[in-house]
Amino acid sequence: MIGFLRGAIAACKAADSSRKSTPSYWLTLDVQGIGYDIQITASTANKLPAVGAETQIFTHLIVREDQMSLYGFPTLAERELFRQLISVSGIGTQVGLALLNSLGIQDLVKAIVSGNTRVLSLTPGVGTKTAERLALELKTKLADGRLAQVGTVSAVGNLLSVALQEELEMTLLALGYTPSEISSALTAIASLPILAKTQDIEAWIKEAIAWLSR
């Protein structure tokens, strides 16, 4: 599997305009001279830096008999939620992208966990029956799982971007720490001078684990 790609943005353009119900973009990422075409949501495209700038995208690879397709996400949490979505019968990749694009990760998780089919069915391509199936099959998984906790941990002010904080929380949750432990750790390390002006996620993870290991 290709977990993520880091490289320079070679191009980013809207996908087939005939699919207006599921707006998506094609991102071409130049990774050491190889161009990877990655399908992303319109909301992700809007957050990308300019062409030529370097960026990192978490990816999901689907291999079929006649083609290989890469789907890209700005955070690890969003990619994991996409995988949960397409595991539901009748939910394809385009509907999964549409749900993420229209609701965003936090509102989408809340709608599924609370069984709010009205909100889910507002997404183009998602009817009432599909919304009910989503809530039925994923409610317990997300309510009991770690994705439901992403975004609920106390914020660290303006020190980290939303995307990086989600990734930080997701990593620490995956390591087995509870939301309350993570909240305490982030509150404590946010005042460290070494982290005051850095967006280096590895530095934040290192300091958080060090604090939690005391």
PDB file of C-alpha atoms in Angstrom:
ATOM      1  CA  MET A   1       0.000   0.000   0.000  1.00  0.00           C
ATOM      2  CA  ILE A   2       1.002   3.623  -0.522  1.00  0.00           C
ATOM      3  CA  GLY A   3       0.406   5.276   2.839  1.00  0.00           C
ATOM      4  CA  PHE A   4       1.236   8.823   1.828  1.00  0.00           C
ATOM      5  CA  LEU A   5       3.048  10.810  -0.846  1.00  0.00           C
ATOM      6  CA  ARG A   6       5.142  13.922  -0.400  1.00  0.00           C
ATOM      7  CA  GLY A   7       6.165  16.013  -3.372  1.00  0.00           C
ATOM      8  CA  ALA A   8       5.666  19.156  -5.444  1.00  0.00           C
ATOM      9  CA  ILE A   9       2.246  20.027  -6.823  1.00  0.00           C
ATOM     10  CA  ALA A  10       2.493  19.743 -10.609  1.00  0.00           C
ATOM     11  CA  ALA A  11      -1.192  20.415 -11.341  1.00  0.00           C
ATOM     12  CA  CYS A  12      -4.620  20.456  -9.742  1.00  0.00           C
ATOM     13  CA  LYS A  13      -7.743  20.578 -11.864  1.00  0.00           C
ATOM     14  CA  ALA A  14     -11.426  19.753 -11.548  1.00  0.00           C
ATOM     15  CA  ALA A  15     -12.451  16.227 -12.481  1.00  0.00           C
ATOM     16  CA  ASP A  16     -15.132  15.391 -15.066  1.00  0.00           C
ATOM     17  CA  SER A  17     -17.658  18.231 -14.849  1.00  0.00           C
ATOM     18  CA  SER A  18     -20.472  15.811 -15.696  1.00  0.00           C
ATOM     19  CA  ARG A  19     -20.238  14.523 -12.125  1.00  0.00           C
ATOM     20  CA  LYS A  20     -21.597  17.652 -10.533  1.00  0.00           C
ATOM     21  CA  SER A  21     -23.111  15.679  -7.663  1.00  0.00           C
ATOM     22  CA  THR A  22     -19.690  14.508  -6.499  1.00  0.00           C
ATOM     23  CA  PRO A  23     -17.275  17.413  -7.053  1.00  0.00           C
ATOM     24  CA  SER A  24     -13.684  16.239  -7.011  1.00  0.00           C
ATOM     25  CA  TYR A  25     -10.288  17.288  -8.308  1.00  0.00           C
ATOM     26  CA  TRP A  26      -7.277  15.577  -9.819  1.00  0.00           C
ATOM     27  CA  LEU A  27      -4.048  16.406  -8.036  1.00  0.00           C
ATOM     28  CA  THR A  28      -0.825  15.559  -9.867  1.00  0.00           C
ATOM     29  CA  LEU A  29       2.008  15.233  -7.392  1.00  0.00           C
ATOM     30  CA  ASP A  30       5.625  15.168  -8.589  1.00  0.00           C
ATOM     31  CA  VAL A  31       7.461  12.729  -6.327  1.00  0.00           C
ATOM     32  CA  GLN A  32      11.110  12.546  -7.335  1.00  0.00           C
ATOM     33  CA  GLY A  33      10.302  12.891 -11.015  1.00  0.00           C
ATOM     34  CA  ILE A  34       7.268  10.582 -11.031  1.00  0.00           C
ATOM     35  CA  GLY A  35       3.832  12.137 -11.430  1.00  0.00           C
ATOM     36  CA  TYR A  36       1.058  10.574  -9.336  1.00  0.00           C
ATOM     37  CA  ASP A  37      -2.552  11.398 -10.243  1.00  0.00           C
ATOM     38  CA  ILE A  38      -4.603  11.492  -7.048  1.00  0.00           C
ATOM     39  CA  GLN A  39      -8.319  12.135  -6.739  1.00  0.00           C
ATOM     40  CA  ILE A  40      -9.174  14.534  -3.930  1.00  0.00           C
ATOM     41  CA  THR A  41     -12.231  16.443  -2.718  1.00  0.00           C
ATOM     42  CA  ALA A  42     -12.923  20.038  -3.709  1.00  0.00           C
ATOM     43  CA  SER A  43     -12.478  21.095  -0.076  1.00  0.00           C
ATOM     44  CA  THR A  44      -9.016  19.504  -0.011  1.00  0.00           C
ATOM     45  CA  ALA A  45      -8.093  21.205  -3.287  1.00  0.00           C
ATOM     46  CA  ASN A  46      -9.039  24.570  -1.815  1.00  0.00           C
ATOM     47  CA  LYS A  47      -6.590  24.061   1.046  1.00  0.00           C
ATOM     48  CA  LEU A  48      -3.589  23.161  -1.116  1.00  0.00           C
ATOM     49  CA  PRO A  49      -0.673  25.544  -1.600  1.00  0.00           C
ATOM     50  CA  ALA A  50       0.162  26.907  -5.042  1.00  0.00           C
ATOM     51  CA  VAL A  51       1.452  24.838  -7.950  1.00  0.00           C
ATOM     52  CA  GLY A  52       5.135  24.124  -7.418  1.00  0.00           C
ATOM     53  CA  ALA A  53       4.902  24.056  -3.637  1.00  0.00           C
ATOM     54  CA  GLU A  54       5.534  20.854  -1.707  1.00  0.00           C
ATOM     55  CA  THR A  55       2.734  19.072   0.120  1.00  0.00           C
ATOM     56  CA  GLN A  56       1.960  15.725   1.727  1.00  0.00           C
ATOM     57  CA  ILE A  57      -1.163  13.695   0.996  1.00  0.00           C
ATOM     58  CA  PHE A  58      -2.338  10.543   2.787  1.00  0.00           C
ATOM     59  CA  THR A  59      -3.495   8.054   0.179  1.00  0.00           C
ATOM     60  CA  HIS A  60      -5.778   5.083  -0.342  1.00  0.00           C
ATOM     61  CA  LEU A  61      -5.031   2.783  -3.279  1.00  0.00           C
ATOM     62  CA  ILE A  62      -7.717   0.747  -5.010  1.00  0.00           C
ATOM     63  CA  VAL A  63      -6.588  -1.917  -7.479  1.00  0.00           C
ATOM     64  CA  ARG A  64      -9.002  -3.288 -10.061  1.00  0.00           C
ATOM     65  CA  GLU A  65      -8.468  -5.547 -13.053  1.00  0.00           C
ATOM     66  CA  ASP A  66      -8.294  -2.662 -15.511  1.00  0.00           C
ATOM     67  CA  GLN A  67      -6.894   0.188 -13.387  1.00  0.00           C
ATOM     68  CA  MET A  68      -5.312   1.453 -10.189  1.00  0.00           C
ATOM     69  CA  SER A  69      -6.806   4.513  -8.494  1.00  0.00           C
ATOM     70  CA  LEU A  70      -5.323   6.737  -5.791  1.00  0.00           C
ATOM     71  CA  TYR A  71      -7.473   8.823  -3.459  1.00  0.00           C
ATOM     72  CA  GLY A  72      -5.872  11.532  -1.350  1.00  0.00           C
ATOM     73  CA  PHE A  73      -6.662  13.159   1.993  1.00  0.00           C
ATOM     74  CA  PRO A  74      -5.055  15.993   3.971  1.00  0.00           C
ATOM     75  CA  THR A  75      -5.091  14.084   7.275  1.00  0.00           C
ATOM     76  CA  LEU A  76      -4.761  10.520   8.466  1.00  0.00           C
ATOM     77  CA  ALA A  77      -8.115  10.763  10.244  1.00  0.00           C
ATOM     78  CA  GLU A  78      -9.927  11.727   7.030  1.00  0.00           C
ATOM     79  CA  ARG A  79      -8.395   8.819   5.150  1.00  0.00           C
ATOM     80  CA  GLU A  80      -9.427   6.356   7.851  1.00  0.00           C
ATOM     81  CA  LEU A  81     -12.984   7.682   7.814  1.00  0.00           C
ATOM     82  CA  PHE A  82     -13.077   7.324   4.011  1.00  0.00           C
ATOM     83  CA  ARG A  83     -12.080   3.672   4.400  1.00  0.00           C
ATOM     84  CA  GLN A  84     -14.893   3.154   6.870  1.00  0.00           C
ATOM     85  CA  LEU A  85     -17.382   4.791   4.511  1.00  0.00           C
ATOM     86  CA  ILE A  86     -16.540   2.670   1.470  1.00  0.00           C
ATOM     87  CA  SER A  87     -16.724  -0.490   3.576  1.00  0.00           C
ATOM     88  CA  VAL A  88     -20.496   0.026   3.729  1.00  0.00           C
ATOM     89  CA  SER A  89     -22.453  -1.799   1.036  1.00  0.00           C
ATOM     90  CA  GLY A  90     -23.556   0.583  -1.704  1.00  0.00           C
ATOM     91  CA  ILE A  91     -21.106   3.344  -0.766  1.00  0.00           C
ATOM     92  CA  GLY A  92     -18.589   3.814  -3.562  1.00  0.00           C
ATOM     93  CA  THR A  93     -15.547   6.024  -3.672  1.00  0.00           C
ATOM     94  CA  GLN A  94     -17.379   8.960  -5.252  1.00  0.00           C
ATOM     95  CA  VAL A  95     -20.095   8.989  -2.602  1.00  0.00           C
ATOM     96  CA  GLY A  96     -17.448   8.667   0.088  1.00  0.00           C
ATOM     97  CA  LEU A  97     -15.642  11.702  -1.300  1.00  0.00           C
ATOM     98  CA  ALA A  98     -18.918  13.618  -1.589  1.00  0.00           C
ATOM     99  CA  LEU A  99     -19.763  12.971   2.076  1.00  0.00           C
ATOM    100  CA  LEU A 100     -16.362  14.190   3.230  1.00  0.00           C
ATOM    101  CA  ASN A 101     -16.539  17.187   0.934  1.00  0.00           C
ATOM    102  CA  SER A 102     -19.984  18.350   1.984  1.00  0.00           C
ATOM    103  CA  LEU A 103     -19.858  17.661   5.732  1.00  0.00           C
ATOM    104  CA  GLY A 104     -16.226  17.481   6.791  1.00  0.00           C
ATOM    105  CA  ILE A 105     -14.842  14.868   9.163  1.00  0.00           C
ATOM    106  CA  GLN A 106     -16.260  16.114  12.496  1.00  0.00           C
ATOM    107  CA  ASP A 107     -19.801  16.832  11.292  1.00  0.00           C
ATOM    108  CA  LEU A 108     -19.887  13.589   9.319  1.00  0.00           C
ATOM    109  CA  VAL A 109     -18.851  11.494  12.321  1.00  0.00           C
ATOM    110  CA  LYS A 110     -21.393  13.289  14.532  1.00  0.00           C
ATOM    111  CA  ALA A 111     -24.186  12.703  12.000  1.00  0.00           C
ATOM    112  CA  ILE A 112     -23.398   8.992  11.758  1.00  0.00           C
ATOM    113  CA  VAL A 113     -22.992   8.436  15.509  1.00  0.00           C
ATOM    114  CA  SER A 114     -26.218  10.323  16.305  1.00  0.00           C
ATOM    115  CA  GLY A 115     -28.094   8.599  13.466  1.00  0.00           C
ATOM    116  CA  ASN A 116     -28.956  11.925  11.855  1.00  0.00           C
ATOM    117  CA  THR A 117     -30.035  10.585   8.465  1.00  0.00           C
ATOM    118  CA  ARG A 118     -31.490  13.954   7.475  1.00  0.00           C
ATOM    119  CA  VAL A 119     -28.052  15.576   7.530  1.00  0.00           C
ATOM    120  CA  LEU A 120     -26.449  12.600   5.785  1.00  0.00           C
ATOM    121  CA  SER A 121     -29.032  12.608   2.997  1.00  0.00           C
ATOM    122  CA  LEU A 122     -28.320  16.269   2.217  1.00  0.00           C
ATOM    123  CA  THR A 123     -25.189  15.085   0.393  1.00  0.00           C
ATOM    124  CA  PRO A 124     -25.847  14.600  -3.340  1.00  0.00           C
ATOM    125  CA  GLY A 125     -26.008  10.905  -4.186  1.00  0.00           C
ATOM    126  CA  VAL A 126     -27.048   9.869  -0.676  1.00  0.00           C
ATOM    127  CA  GLY A 127     -30.699   8.921  -0.386  1.00  0.00           C
ATOM    128  CA  THR A 128     -32.656   8.124   2.751  1.00  0.00           C
ATOM    129  CA  LYS A 129     -31.996   4.371   2.541  1.00  0.00           C
ATOM    130  CA  THR A 130     -28.283   4.908   2.000  1.00  0.00           C
ATOM    131  CA  ALA A 131     -28.153   7.312   4.955  1.00  0.00           C
ATOM    132  CA  GLU A 132     -29.928   4.766   7.143  1.00  0.00           C
ATOM    133  CA  ARG A 133     -27.473   2.064   6.080  1.00  0.00           C
ATOM    134  CA  LEU A 134     -24.514   4.326   6.887  1.00  0.00           C
ATOM    135  CA  ALA A 135     -25.833   5.085  10.356  1.00  0.00           C
ATOM    136  CA  LEU A 136     -26.730   1.458  11.030  1.00  0.00           C
ATOM    137  CA  GLU A 137     -23.414  -0.066   9.954  1.00  0.00           C
ATOM    138  CA  LEU A 138     -20.993   2.605  11.217  1.00  0.00           C
ATOM    139  CA  LYS A 139     -22.683   4.044  14.298  1.00  0.00           C
ATOM    140  CA  THR A 140     -21.257   1.503  16.726  1.00  0.00           C
ATOM    141  CA  LYS A 141     -17.847   1.405  15.037  1.00  0.00           C
ATOM    142  CA  LEU A 142     -17.399   5.157  15.203  1.00  0.00           C
ATOM    143  CA  ALA A 143     -18.977   5.600  18.619  1.00  0.00           C
ATOM    144  CA  ASP A 144     -16.658   2.986  20.096  1.00  0.00           C
ATOM    145  CA  GLY A 145     -13.704   3.728  17.853  1.00  0.00           C
ATOM    146  CA  ARG A 146     -11.012   6.333  17.865  1.00  0.00           C
ATOM    147  CA  LEU A 147     -12.302   8.395  14.947  1.00  0.00           C
ATOM    148  CA  ALA A 148     -15.208   9.628  17.041  1.00  0.00           C
ATOM    149  CA  GLN A 149     -12.693  11.215  19.421  1.00  0.00           C
ATOM    150  CA  VAL A 150     -10.812  13.213  16.802  1.00  0.00           C
ATOM    151  CA  GLY A 151     -11.460  16.906  17.250  1.00  0.00           C
ATOM    152  CA  THR A 152     -12.781  16.523  20.799  1.00  0.00           C
ATOM    153  CA  VAL A 153      -9.420  16.930  22.543  1.00  0.00           C
ATOM    154  CA  SER A 154      -8.712  20.374  23.943  1.00  0.00           C
ATOM    155  CA  ALA A 155      -7.179  22.742  21.438  1.00  0.00           C
ATOM    156  CA  VAL A 156      -3.592  23.995  21.539  1.00  0.00           C
ATOM    157  CA  GLY A 157      -4.498  27.524  20.533  1.00  0.00           C
ATOM    158  CA  ASN A 158      -3.107  28.735  17.234  1.00  0.00           C
ATOM    159  CA  LEU A 159       0.103  26.772  17.581  1.00  0.00           C
ATOM    160  CA  LEU A 160      -0.995  23.956  15.250  1.00  0.00           C
ATOM    161  CA  SER A 161      -3.198  23.936  12.181  1.00  0.00           C
ATOM    162  CA  VAL A 162      -6.465  22.004  12.433  1.00  0.00           C
ATOM    163  CA  ALA A 163      -5.141  19.328  10.064  1.00  0.00           C
ATOM    164  CA  LEU A 164      -1.960  18.803  12.079  1.00  0.00           C
ATOM    165  CA  GLN A 165      -3.830  18.706  15.379  1.00  0.00           C
ATOM    166  CA  GLU A 166      -6.141  16.024  13.953  1.00  0.00           C
ATOM    167  CA  GLU A 167      -3.104  14.017  12.868  1.00  0.00           C
ATOM    168  CA  LEU A 168      -1.478  14.463  16.286  1.00  0.00           C
ATOM    169  CA  GLU A 169      -4.631  13.335  18.101  1.00  0.00           C
ATOM    170  CA  MET A 170      -5.115  10.392  15.734  1.00  0.00           C
ATOM    171  CA  THR A 171      -1.541   9.204  16.259  1.00  0.00           C
ATOM    172  CA  LEU A 172      -1.737   9.399  20.048  1.00  0.00           C
ATOM    173  CA  LEU A 173      -5.150   7.706  20.109  1.00  0.00           C
ATOM    174  CA  ALA A 174      -3.759   4.930  17.925  1.00  0.00           C
ATOM    175  CA  LEU A 175      -0.961   4.452  20.473  1.00  0.00           C
ATOM    176  CA  GLY A 176      -3.580   3.701  23.104  1.00  0.00           C
ATOM    177  CA  TYR A 177      -3.783   6.971  25.020  1.00  0.00           C
ATOM    178  CA  THR A 178      -7.217   8.192  26.104  1.00  0.00           C
ATOM    179  CA  PRO A 179      -8.711  11.549  25.074  1.00  0.00           C
ATOM    180  CA  SER A 180      -8.326  12.881  28.625  1.00  0.00           C
ATOM    181  CA  GLU A 181      -4.647  11.867  28.717  1.00  0.00           C
ATOM    182  CA  ILE A 182      -4.040  13.500  25.342  1.00  0.00           C
ATOM    183  CA  SER A 183      -5.843  16.656  26.420  1.00  0.00           C
ATOM    184  CA  SER A 184      -3.639  16.939  29.503  1.00  0.00           C
ATOM    185  CA  ALA A 185      -0.487  16.284  27.469  1.00  0.00           C
ATOM    186  CA  LEU A 186      -1.277  18.875  24.781  1.00  0.00           C
ATOM    187  CA  THR A 187      -2.156  21.492  27.372  1.00  0.00           C
ATOM    188  CA  ALA A 188       1.137  20.840  29.147  1.00  0.00           C
ATOM    189  CA  ILE A 189       3.466  20.811  26.144  1.00  0.00           C
ATOM    190  CA  ALA A 190       1.834  23.760  24.358  1.00  0.00           C
ATOM    191  CA  SER A 191       3.883  26.102  26.542  1.00  0.00           C
ATOM    192  CA  LEU A 192       7.220  24.518  25.618  1.00  0.00           C
ATOM    193  CA  PRO A 193       9.509  26.991  23.790  1.00  0.00           C
ATOM    194  CA  ILE A 194      10.697  24.221  21.440  1.00  0.00           C
ATOM    195  CA  LEU A 195       7.156  23.851  20.066  1.00  0.00           C
ATOM    196  CA  ALA A 196       6.125  27.502  20.062  1.00  0.00           C
ATOM    197  CA  LYS A 197       6.947  28.166  16.409  1.00  0.00           C
ATOM    198  CA  THR A 198       7.012  24.737  14.795  1.00  0.00           C
ATOM    199  CA  GLN A 199       4.493  22.782  12.739  1.00  0.00           C
ATOM    200  CA  ASP A 200       6.721  19.696  12.869  1.00  0.00           C
ATOM    201  CA  ILE A 201       4.224  16.978  13.796  1.00  0.00           C
ATOM    202  CA  GLU A 202       7.003  14.565  14.781  1.00  0.00           C
ATOM    203  CA  ALA A 203       8.321  17.056  17.354  1.00  0.00           C
ATOM    204  CA  TRP A 204       4.857  17.406  18.873  1.00  0.00           C
ATOM    205  CA  ILE A 205       4.369  13.632  18.991  1.00  0.00           C
ATOM    206  CA  LYS A 206       7.791  13.157  20.607  1.00  0.00           C
ATOM    207  CA  GLU A 207       7.118  15.731  23.334  1.00  0.00           C
ATOM    208  CA  ALA A 208       3.597  14.434  23.957  1.00  0.00           C
ATOM    209  CA  ILE A 209       4.797  10.853  24.377  1.00  0.00           C
ATOM    210  CA  ALA A 210       7.625  12.018  26.647  1.00  0.00           C
ATOM    211  CA  TRP A 211       5.106  13.853  28.860  1.00  0.00           C
ATOM    212  CA  LEU A 212       2.700  10.913  28.893  1.00  0.00           C
ATOM    213  CA  SER A 213       5.521   8.521  29.813  1.00  0.00           C
ATOM    214  CA  ARG A 214       6.423  10.381  32.999  1.00  0.00           C
TER     215      ARG A 214
END
